[in-house]
Short mmCIF file of C-alpha atoms and ligand atoms in Angstrom, two decimals:
data_model
loop_
_atom_site.label_atom_id
_atom_site.label_comp_id
_atom_site.label_asym_id
_atom_site.label_seq_id
_atom_site.Cartn_x
_atom_site.Cartn_y
_atom_site.Cartn_z
CA MET A 179 79.94 57.63 12.30
CA ASN A 180 77.08 58.82 10.15
CA ASN A 181 75.21 55.82 8.75
CA GLU A 182 74.11 57.69 5.65
CA LYS A 183 77.67 58.20 4.49
CA LYS A 184 79.84 55.72 2.64
CA LEU A 185 82.98 54.43 4.31
CA ILE A 186 86.54 55.07 3.23
CA PHE A 187 89.55 53.08 4.39
CA SER A 188 93.17 53.69 3.55
CA GLY A 189 96.59 53.08 5.05
CA ILE A 190 100.18 54.18 4.82
CA GLN A 191 103.39 52.49 5.96
CA PRO A 192 105.48 54.23 8.61
CA THR A 193 108.82 53.51 6.96
CA GLY A 194 111.35 56.33 6.89
CA ASN A 195 110.93 59.49 8.86
CA SER A 196 108.42 61.16 6.54
CA PHE A 197 105.97 60.63 3.68
CA THR A 198 107.17 61.38 0.17
CA LEU A 199 105.56 63.97 -2.04
CA GLY A 200 104.21 60.94 -3.98
CA ASN A 201 102.42 59.62 -0.87
CA TYR A 202 101.09 63.09 -0.23
CA ILE A 203 99.84 63.88 -3.73
CA GLY A 204 98.69 60.36 -4.62
CA ALA A 205 96.96 59.61 -1.33
CA VAL A 206 97.19 61.56 1.94
CA ARG A 207 96.22 64.94 0.53
CA ASN A 208 92.99 63.44 -0.79
CA TRP A 209 92.27 61.69 2.49
CA GLY A 210 91.82 65.07 4.13
CA THR A 211 89.39 66.32 1.49
CA LEU A 212 87.33 63.14 1.58
CA GLN A 213 86.54 63.65 5.28
CA ASN A 214 83.81 66.12 4.28
CA ASP A 215 81.69 63.57 2.47
CA TYR A 216 82.60 60.17 3.90
CA ASN A 217 83.14 58.30 7.13
CA CYS A 218 86.90 57.87 7.02
CA VAL A 219 89.18 55.32 8.64
CA TYR A 220 92.93 55.85 8.22
CA SER A 221 95.66 53.61 9.53
CA ILE A 222 99.41 53.69 10.01
CA VAL A 223 100.00 50.15 8.78
CA ASP A 224 102.87 49.11 11.01
CA LEU A 225 102.14 45.38 10.61
CA HIS A 226 102.82 45.73 6.89
CA SER A 227 106.09 47.55 7.44
CA ILE A 228 107.86 44.62 9.14
CA THR A 229 107.73 42.64 5.89
CA VAL A 230 111.06 44.36 5.27
CA LYS A 231 113.72 44.54 7.99
CA GLN A 232 113.25 47.38 10.46
CA VAL A 233 115.27 48.66 13.39
CA PRO A 234 112.69 48.41 16.23
CA ALA A 235 113.53 51.72 17.92
CA GLU A 236 113.40 53.53 14.60
CA LEU A 237 110.15 51.91 13.59
CA ARG A 238 108.55 53.06 16.84
CA LYS A 239 109.82 56.60 16.36
CA ASN A 240 108.84 56.72 12.70
CA SER A 241 105.39 55.34 13.44
CA LEU A 242 104.62 58.08 15.93
CA SER A 243 106.02 60.67 13.54
CA ALA A 244 103.86 59.30 10.71
CA TYR A 245 100.79 59.48 12.93
CA ALA A 246 101.51 63.13 13.76
CA LEU A 247 102.16 63.82 10.09
CA LEU A 248 98.74 62.52 9.10
CA ILE A 249 97.17 65.01 11.48
CA ALA A 250 99.49 67.76 10.22
CA CYS A 251 98.35 66.96 6.67
CA GLY A 252 94.77 67.70 7.63
CA ILE A 253 93.40 64.38 8.87
CA ASP A 254 91.19 65.20 11.84
CA PRO A 255 91.39 62.43 14.48
CA GLN A 256 88.04 63.50 15.94
CA ARG A 257 86.16 63.36 12.66
CA SER A 258 87.99 60.34 11.25
CA VAL A 259 89.19 57.14 12.86
CA VAL A 260 93.00 57.35 12.89
CA PHE A 261 94.95 54.53 14.50
CA PHE A 262 97.87 52.12 14.38
CA GLN A 263 97.08 48.85 12.62
CA SER A 264 98.86 46.84 15.34
CA HIS A 265 96.45 48.28 17.95
CA ASN A 266 93.49 46.53 16.39
CA LYS A 267 93.92 42.75 16.50
CA CYS A 268 91.02 42.17 14.12
CA HIS A 269 93.24 42.99 11.12
CA ALA A 270 95.61 40.10 11.73
CA GLU A 271 92.81 37.73 12.69
CA LEU A 272 90.73 38.44 9.62
CA SER A 273 93.86 38.22 7.51
CA TRP A 274 94.31 34.59 8.58
CA VAL A 275 90.78 33.68 7.54
CA LEU A 276 91.11 35.51 4.21
CA SER A 277 94.43 33.83 3.51
CA CYS A 278 92.45 30.59 3.28
CA TYR A 279 90.39 32.23 0.53
CA THR A 280 93.41 33.37 -1.45
CA GLN A 281 95.37 31.25 -3.89
CA PHE A 282 99.13 30.87 -3.98
CA GLY A 283 99.04 31.63 -7.72
CA GLU A 284 97.26 34.95 -7.16
CA LEU A 285 99.83 36.11 -4.64
CA SER A 286 102.69 35.00 -6.91
CA ARG A 287 101.42 37.39 -9.59
CA MET A 288 101.60 40.51 -7.43
CA THR A 289 104.15 42.86 -8.99
CA GLN A 290 105.03 44.45 -5.65
CA PHE A 291 105.96 41.01 -4.28
CA LYS A 292 108.09 40.32 -7.33
CA ASP A 293 109.83 43.71 -7.05
CA LYS A 294 110.41 43.54 -3.31
CA SER A 295 111.58 39.95 -3.31
CA ALA A 296 114.06 40.80 -6.05
CA LYS A 297 115.28 43.75 -4.01
CA HIS A 298 115.54 41.98 -0.64
CA THR A 299 116.83 38.57 -1.74
CA ASP A 300 118.07 37.81 1.78
CA ASN A 301 114.61 38.21 3.31
CA VAL A 302 111.86 36.86 1.08
CA ASN A 303 109.64 36.12 4.07
CA ALA A 304 106.12 34.70 4.13
CA GLY A 305 104.74 38.05 5.33
CA LEU A 306 106.01 39.73 2.18
CA PHE A 307 104.12 37.11 0.19
CA THR A 308 100.84 37.37 2.11
CA TYR A 309 101.08 41.16 2.45
CA PRO A 310 98.13 41.75 0.06
CA VAL A 311 95.89 39.48 2.17
CA LEU A 312 96.49 41.65 5.21
CA MET A 313 95.70 44.66 3.07
CA ALA A 314 92.44 42.99 1.98
CA ALA A 315 91.64 42.35 5.66
CA ASP A 316 92.28 46.04 6.46
CA ILE A 317 89.73 47.08 3.91
CA LEU A 318 87.11 44.34 4.26
CA ALA A 319 87.06 44.44 8.08
CA TYR A 320 85.39 47.88 7.76
CA ASN A 321 83.30 46.97 4.73
CA ALA A 322 84.86 49.99 3.06
CA ASP A 323 83.14 51.29 -0.06
CA LEU A 324 86.07 53.30 -1.33
CA VAL A 325 89.85 53.08 -1.00
CA PRO A 326 91.88 56.20 -1.92
CA ILE A 327 95.29 55.05 -3.20
CA GLY A 328 97.95 55.81 -5.78
CA VAL A 329 97.99 53.63 -8.88
CA ASP A 330 100.78 51.36 -7.53
CA GLN A 331 98.28 49.83 -5.08
CA LYS A 332 95.64 49.09 -7.72
CA GLN A 333 96.62 45.46 -8.19
CA HIS A 334 96.35 44.84 -4.44
CA LEU A 335 92.94 46.45 -4.37
CA GLU A 336 91.80 44.23 -7.22
CA LEU A 337 92.90 41.21 -5.24
CA ALA A 338 90.92 42.46 -2.23
CA ARG A 339 87.85 42.68 -4.47
CA ASN A 340 88.40 39.13 -5.71
CA ILE A 341 88.77 37.81 -2.17
CA ALA A 342 85.57 39.60 -1.11
CA GLN A 343 83.67 38.20 -4.08
CA ARG A 344 84.96 34.70 -3.46
CA PHE A 345 83.97 34.80 0.20
CA ASN A 346 80.53 36.16 -0.72
CA HIS A 347 80.10 33.47 -3.32
CA THR A 348 80.80 30.76 -0.75
CA HIS A 349 78.97 32.21 2.26
CA GLY A 350 76.34 34.55 0.79
CA GLU A 351 76.57 38.33 0.27
CA PHE A 352 78.54 39.70 3.18
CA PHE A 353 81.58 41.85 2.36
CA THR A 354 81.22 45.12 0.52
CA VAL A 355 83.28 44.87 -2.66
CA PRO A 356 85.48 47.99 -2.43
CA GLU A 357 86.22 50.44 -5.25
CA ALA A 358 89.58 52.10 -5.78
CA TYR A 359 89.67 55.89 -5.65
CA ILE A 360 92.67 56.89 -7.74
CA PRO A 361 93.24 60.57 -8.54
CA LYS A 362 93.24 61.47 -12.27
CA VAL A 363 96.24 63.74 -11.87
CA GLY A 364 99.07 62.68 -9.56
CA GLN A 365 98.31 58.96 -9.28
CA LYS A 366 101.98 58.17 -9.87
CA ILE A 367 104.48 60.87 -9.00
CA LYS A 368 107.87 60.00 -10.45
CA SER A 369 111.37 60.12 -9.02
CA LEU A 370 113.12 63.44 -9.65
CA THR A 371 116.35 61.66 -10.58
CA ASP A 372 114.77 58.95 -12.75
CA PRO A 373 111.34 60.02 -13.96
CA THR A 374 110.62 56.62 -15.49
CA LYS A 375 110.30 55.23 -11.92
CA LYS A 376 107.81 56.12 -9.19
CA MET A 377 108.95 58.36 -6.36
CA SER A 378 109.53 55.99 -3.47
CA LYS A 379 110.68 56.04 0.15
CA SER A 380 112.96 53.11 -0.55
CA ASP A 381 114.83 54.87 -3.37
CA GLU A 382 118.54 54.77 -2.60
CA ASN A 383 119.08 58.13 -4.24
CA GLN A 384 117.66 60.58 -1.71
CA ASN A 385 117.55 63.33 -4.33
CA GLY A 386 114.89 61.37 -6.19
CA SER A 387 112.29 61.83 -3.48
CA VAL A 388 111.02 65.02 -1.90
CA TYR A 389 109.80 64.46 1.64
CA VAL A 390 106.94 66.30 3.26
CA LEU A 391 109.27 67.10 6.17
CA ASP A 392 112.17 68.34 4.02
CA ASP A 393 113.13 71.94 4.77
CA LYS A 394 112.70 74.69 2.20
CA ASP A 395 116.29 74.70 0.93
CA THR A 396 116.33 70.94 0.51
CA VAL A 397 113.07 70.96 -1.45
CA ILE A 398 114.30 73.71 -3.76
CA ARG A 399 117.67 72.04 -4.24
CA LYS A 400 116.07 68.72 -5.19
CA PHE A 401 113.76 70.36 -7.73
CA LYS A 402 116.60 72.41 -9.22
CA LYS A 403 118.49 69.15 -9.79
CA ALA A 404 115.48 67.31 -11.21
CA VAL A 405 116.27 65.37 -14.35
CA THR A 406 114.46 66.76 -17.39
CA ASP A 407 114.51 65.86 -21.03
CA SER A 408 116.38 67.56 -23.79
CA GLY A 409 114.21 70.46 -24.85
CA SER A 410 113.22 73.65 -23.13
CA GLU A 411 109.48 74.17 -23.45
CA VAL A 412 107.26 73.70 -20.42
CA LYS A 413 104.73 71.57 -22.28
CA TYR A 414 103.15 68.25 -21.30
CA ALA A 415 103.91 65.71 -24.04
CA ASP A 416 104.25 61.97 -24.55
CA GLY A 417 107.67 60.63 -23.63
CA LYS A 418 108.75 63.75 -21.71
CA ASP A 419 108.55 62.05 -18.33
CA GLY A 420 110.70 64.55 -16.45
CA ILE A 421 108.86 67.71 -17.40
CA ASN A 422 105.46 65.97 -17.27
CA ASN A 423 106.17 64.99 -13.67
CA LEU A 424 107.08 68.56 -12.70
CA ILE A 425 104.01 69.98 -14.45
CA THR A 426 101.83 67.43 -12.65
CA ILE A 427 103.30 68.31 -9.25
CA TYR A 428 102.94 72.04 -9.87
CA SER A 429 99.38 71.78 -11.08
CA VAL A 430 98.21 69.58 -8.19
CA ILE A 431 99.83 71.80 -5.57
CA THR A 432 98.57 75.08 -7.07
CA GLY A 433 95.18 73.72 -8.14
CA LYS A 434 95.85 75.02 -11.66
CA SER A 435 95.12 72.83 -14.68
CA ILE A 436 97.94 71.46 -16.85
CA GLN A 437 96.97 73.94 -19.60
CA GLU A 438 97.00 76.89 -17.21
CA THR A 439 100.43 75.81 -16.01
CA GLU A 440 101.72 75.57 -19.59
CA ARG A 441 100.36 79.05 -20.33
CA GLU A 442 101.90 80.51 -17.18
CA PHE A 443 105.35 79.28 -18.18
CA ASP A 444 105.03 79.91 -21.89
CA GLY A 445 108.35 81.21 -23.20
CA LYS A 446 110.15 80.44 -19.94
CA GLY A 447 112.83 77.78 -19.68
CA TYR A 448 113.17 74.63 -17.61
CA GLY A 449 115.48 76.34 -15.09
CA GLU A 450 112.93 79.00 -14.18
CA PHE A 451 110.14 76.44 -14.03
CA LYS A 452 112.07 74.06 -11.75
CA LEU A 453 112.73 76.88 -9.33
CA ALA A 454 109.05 77.88 -9.34
CA VAL A 455 107.97 74.29 -8.65
CA GLY A 456 110.52 74.02 -5.83
CA GLU A 457 109.39 77.24 -4.19
CA THR A 458 105.72 76.46 -4.56
CA VAL A 459 106.09 72.99 -3.07
CA ALA A 460 108.30 74.26 -0.24
CA ASP A 461 105.78 76.99 0.65
CA HIS A 462 102.96 74.46 0.57
CA LEU A 463 104.79 72.06 2.87
CA ALA A 464 106.06 74.64 5.39
CA PRO A 465 102.88 74.85 7.52
CA ILE A 466 102.59 71.04 7.54
CA ARG A 467 106.15 70.78 8.83
CA GLU A 468 105.45 73.34 11.57
CA LYS A 469 102.25 71.62 12.64
CA HIS A 470 104.08 68.29 12.71
CA SER A 471 106.81 69.64 14.90
CA SER A 472 104.38 71.10 17.44
CA LEU A 473 102.36 67.86 17.51
CA MET A 474 105.54 65.89 18.21
CA GLU A 475 105.97 67.96 21.33
CA ASP A 476 102.60 66.87 22.64
CA LYS A 477 102.97 63.10 22.95
CA GLN A 478 100.12 62.96 25.44
CA TYR A 479 97.70 64.41 22.90
CA LEU A 480 98.91 61.97 20.23
CA LYS A 481 98.43 59.10 22.64
CA GLU A 482 94.87 60.15 23.41
CA CYS A 483 94.14 60.33 19.69
CA TYR A 484 95.56 56.95 18.77
CA THR A 485 94.09 55.17 21.80
CA GLU A 486 90.67 56.52 20.99
CA GLY A 487 91.20 55.74 17.29
CA ALA A 488 92.02 52.09 18.03
CA ALA A 489 88.94 51.71 20.25
CA ARG A 490 86.70 53.12 17.53
CA ALA A 491 88.35 50.95 14.89
CA MET A 492 87.98 47.84 17.02
CA SER A 493 84.29 48.50 17.68
CA ILE A 494 83.62 48.40 13.93
CA THR A 495 85.77 45.41 13.05
CA GLN A 496 84.92 43.17 15.99
CA LYS A 497 81.37 42.93 14.65
CA THR A 498 82.66 41.93 11.21
CA LEU A 499 85.03 39.36 12.65
CA THR A 500 82.37 37.75 14.86
CA LYS A 501 80.13 37.32 11.82
CA VAL A 502 82.98 35.95 9.72
CA TYR A 503 83.86 33.38 12.40
CA ARG A 504 80.24 32.29 12.51
CA LYS A 505 80.03 32.07 8.72
CA VAL A 506 83.13 29.90 8.38
CA GLY A 507 81.82 27.52 11.06
CA PHE A 508 83.65 28.32 14.31
CA VAL A 509 81.82 27.68 17.61
CA ASP A 510 80.56 30.94 19.18
CA ALA A 511 82.90 32.14 21.92
CA ARG A 512 79.97 33.34 24.03
P1 TYM B 720 102.51 53.01 0.88
O1 TYM B 720 102.81 53.25 2.30
O2 TYM B 720 103.59 52.52 -0.01
O3 TYM B 720 101.96 54.35 0.24
C1 TYM B 720 100.87 55.08 0.80
C2 TYM B 720 100.01 55.64 -0.32
O4 TYM B 720 100.78 56.50 -1.16
C3 TYM B 720 100.60 56.12 -2.52
N1 TYM B 720 101.85 56.39 -3.25
C4 TYM B 720 101.93 57.15 -4.35
N2 TYM B 720 101.02 57.83 -5.05
C5 TYM B 720 101.45 58.53 -6.12
N3 TYM B 720 102.75 58.58 -6.51
C6 TYM B 720 103.71 57.91 -5.84
N4 TYM B 720 104.97 57.98 -6.22
C7 TYM B 720 103.32 57.15 -4.70
N5 TYM B 720 104.00 56.39 -3.81
C8 TYM B 720 103.09 55.92 -2.93
C9 TYM B 720 100.29 54.64 -2.47
O5 TYM B 720 99.62 54.22 -3.64
C10 TYM B 720 99.43 54.55 -1.23
O6 TYM B 720 98.08 54.86 -1.54
N6 TYM B 720 100.04 48.68 0.86
C11 TYM B 720 99.92 50.10 1.09
C12 TYM B 720 99.41 50.45 2.47
C13 TYM B 720 98.14 49.78 2.84
C14 TYM B 720 96.84 50.12 2.38
C15 TYM B 720 95.96 49.25 3.07
C16 TYM B 720 96.36 51.06 1.48
C17 TYM B 720 98.02 48.76 3.73
N7 TYM B 720 96.70 48.43 3.87
C18 TYM B 720 94.58 49.27 2.82
C19 TYM B 720 94.99 51.10 1.26
C20 TYM B 720 94.12 50.22 1.93
C21 TYM B 720 101.28 50.75 0.94
O7 TYM B 720 102.29 50.13 1.09
O8 TYM B 720 101.23 52.08 0.72
#
C-alpha cells in the first residue's frame, strides 16, 4: 500500500451466480478504474449474504464464482486487496462494538431493511436489521476515504458516517469519515421489464436483469424484450424511464455521452436501438465471461489470491481493532 494514496473500500454480495449489469455499471466497473489512483480494498461480503436464506453449497460455489468475476472484471488481486469478508474476523468484531454506537431508531429507518423485511416476512432476522452496522464496520475498519457504490447504498453509507462521527465525538478523532463515490451516469440501472424499479439480483422476473455471465443470445434477447414507453424517438426525457435506462446503459458501455447517443440514433426506432444496445453490451461482456471461465478452472490460483488478500486485509484492520478496544476500555490482551 502506498501511504500517499487515499483508501477505497467496497463490497459486493455473492448471491446468485453472477453480478447484474447494475452491479457492474454502478460499482464494479468503477472499482477497476479506481485502482490507478487509490489503494483499493474489495470484498466479497459473504457475511452480509446470509441475512437472507442461502443454500450452503450454492453460497460457497457462488462466492468463489463472484471472486473470480471480480478479477475478470479488471480487479487486480496483486494491486488491490481482494478477499472474502468471512476470512477477516475483524469485520464481525468491530461490527459488535459499532452496534453499541448505533440506535435502534436509526436502523429502523433503513429503507433496505424495510423492503427486505417486507419481502422475507418469514425471516426478519436480527442480522437483517443490523446489516448496516456490519457494512459500517467493513468501511471504518480500513479507515476508508472513499466508498464506490450505486445510489441504493447511499443511506447505508450515511449511517456509517454518522457512526464514525459519533464514535469520534465520544473517544476523540479516530475514524476517517468516509465519502460516497456514486457515478453521475449509471448510479441506478433499472429493470428491463419494469424500468421504475432498480435492476436487482433478487428480481423474480429473470428477464428484468442482465447478468455479466449471460451469453450473447440471452443478453440480446433480454434487451429486445425491454419494456419501453409509447413513443419512438431515442431521446432522454423526463418520465421515459425505459428508454432513459437503455440510453444510460449504452452510453456508459460505449463511453459516448447521452447527446452523442441521441445523435447516433436520430431517426431510428426503438427496435433498432434495443438491438444495438443488446449487441454492444454482449460484445463488452464476452471477454469478461471468457476470463471468468478460465479463472474458474484454476482454483489453486484463486485460493492463493484470496488467502493473500485476507492476510493483507487482516494486517490493516487488526491495528484498527486493537486501538478501538483500547479506546472503549477493554484490558489489553498482551
Ligand atoms: P450489492 O451486493 O447489492 O451490490 C453491489 C454494488 O452494486 C450496486 N448496485 C447497483 N448500481 C447501479 N444500479 C443498480 N441497479 C445496482 N444494483 C446494485 C450497489 O449499490 C453496490 O455498490 N451492502 C452492499 C454490499 C456492502 C458494501 C459494504 C458496499 C457490504 N459492505 C461496504 C460498500 C462498502 C450490497 O448489498 O451491495
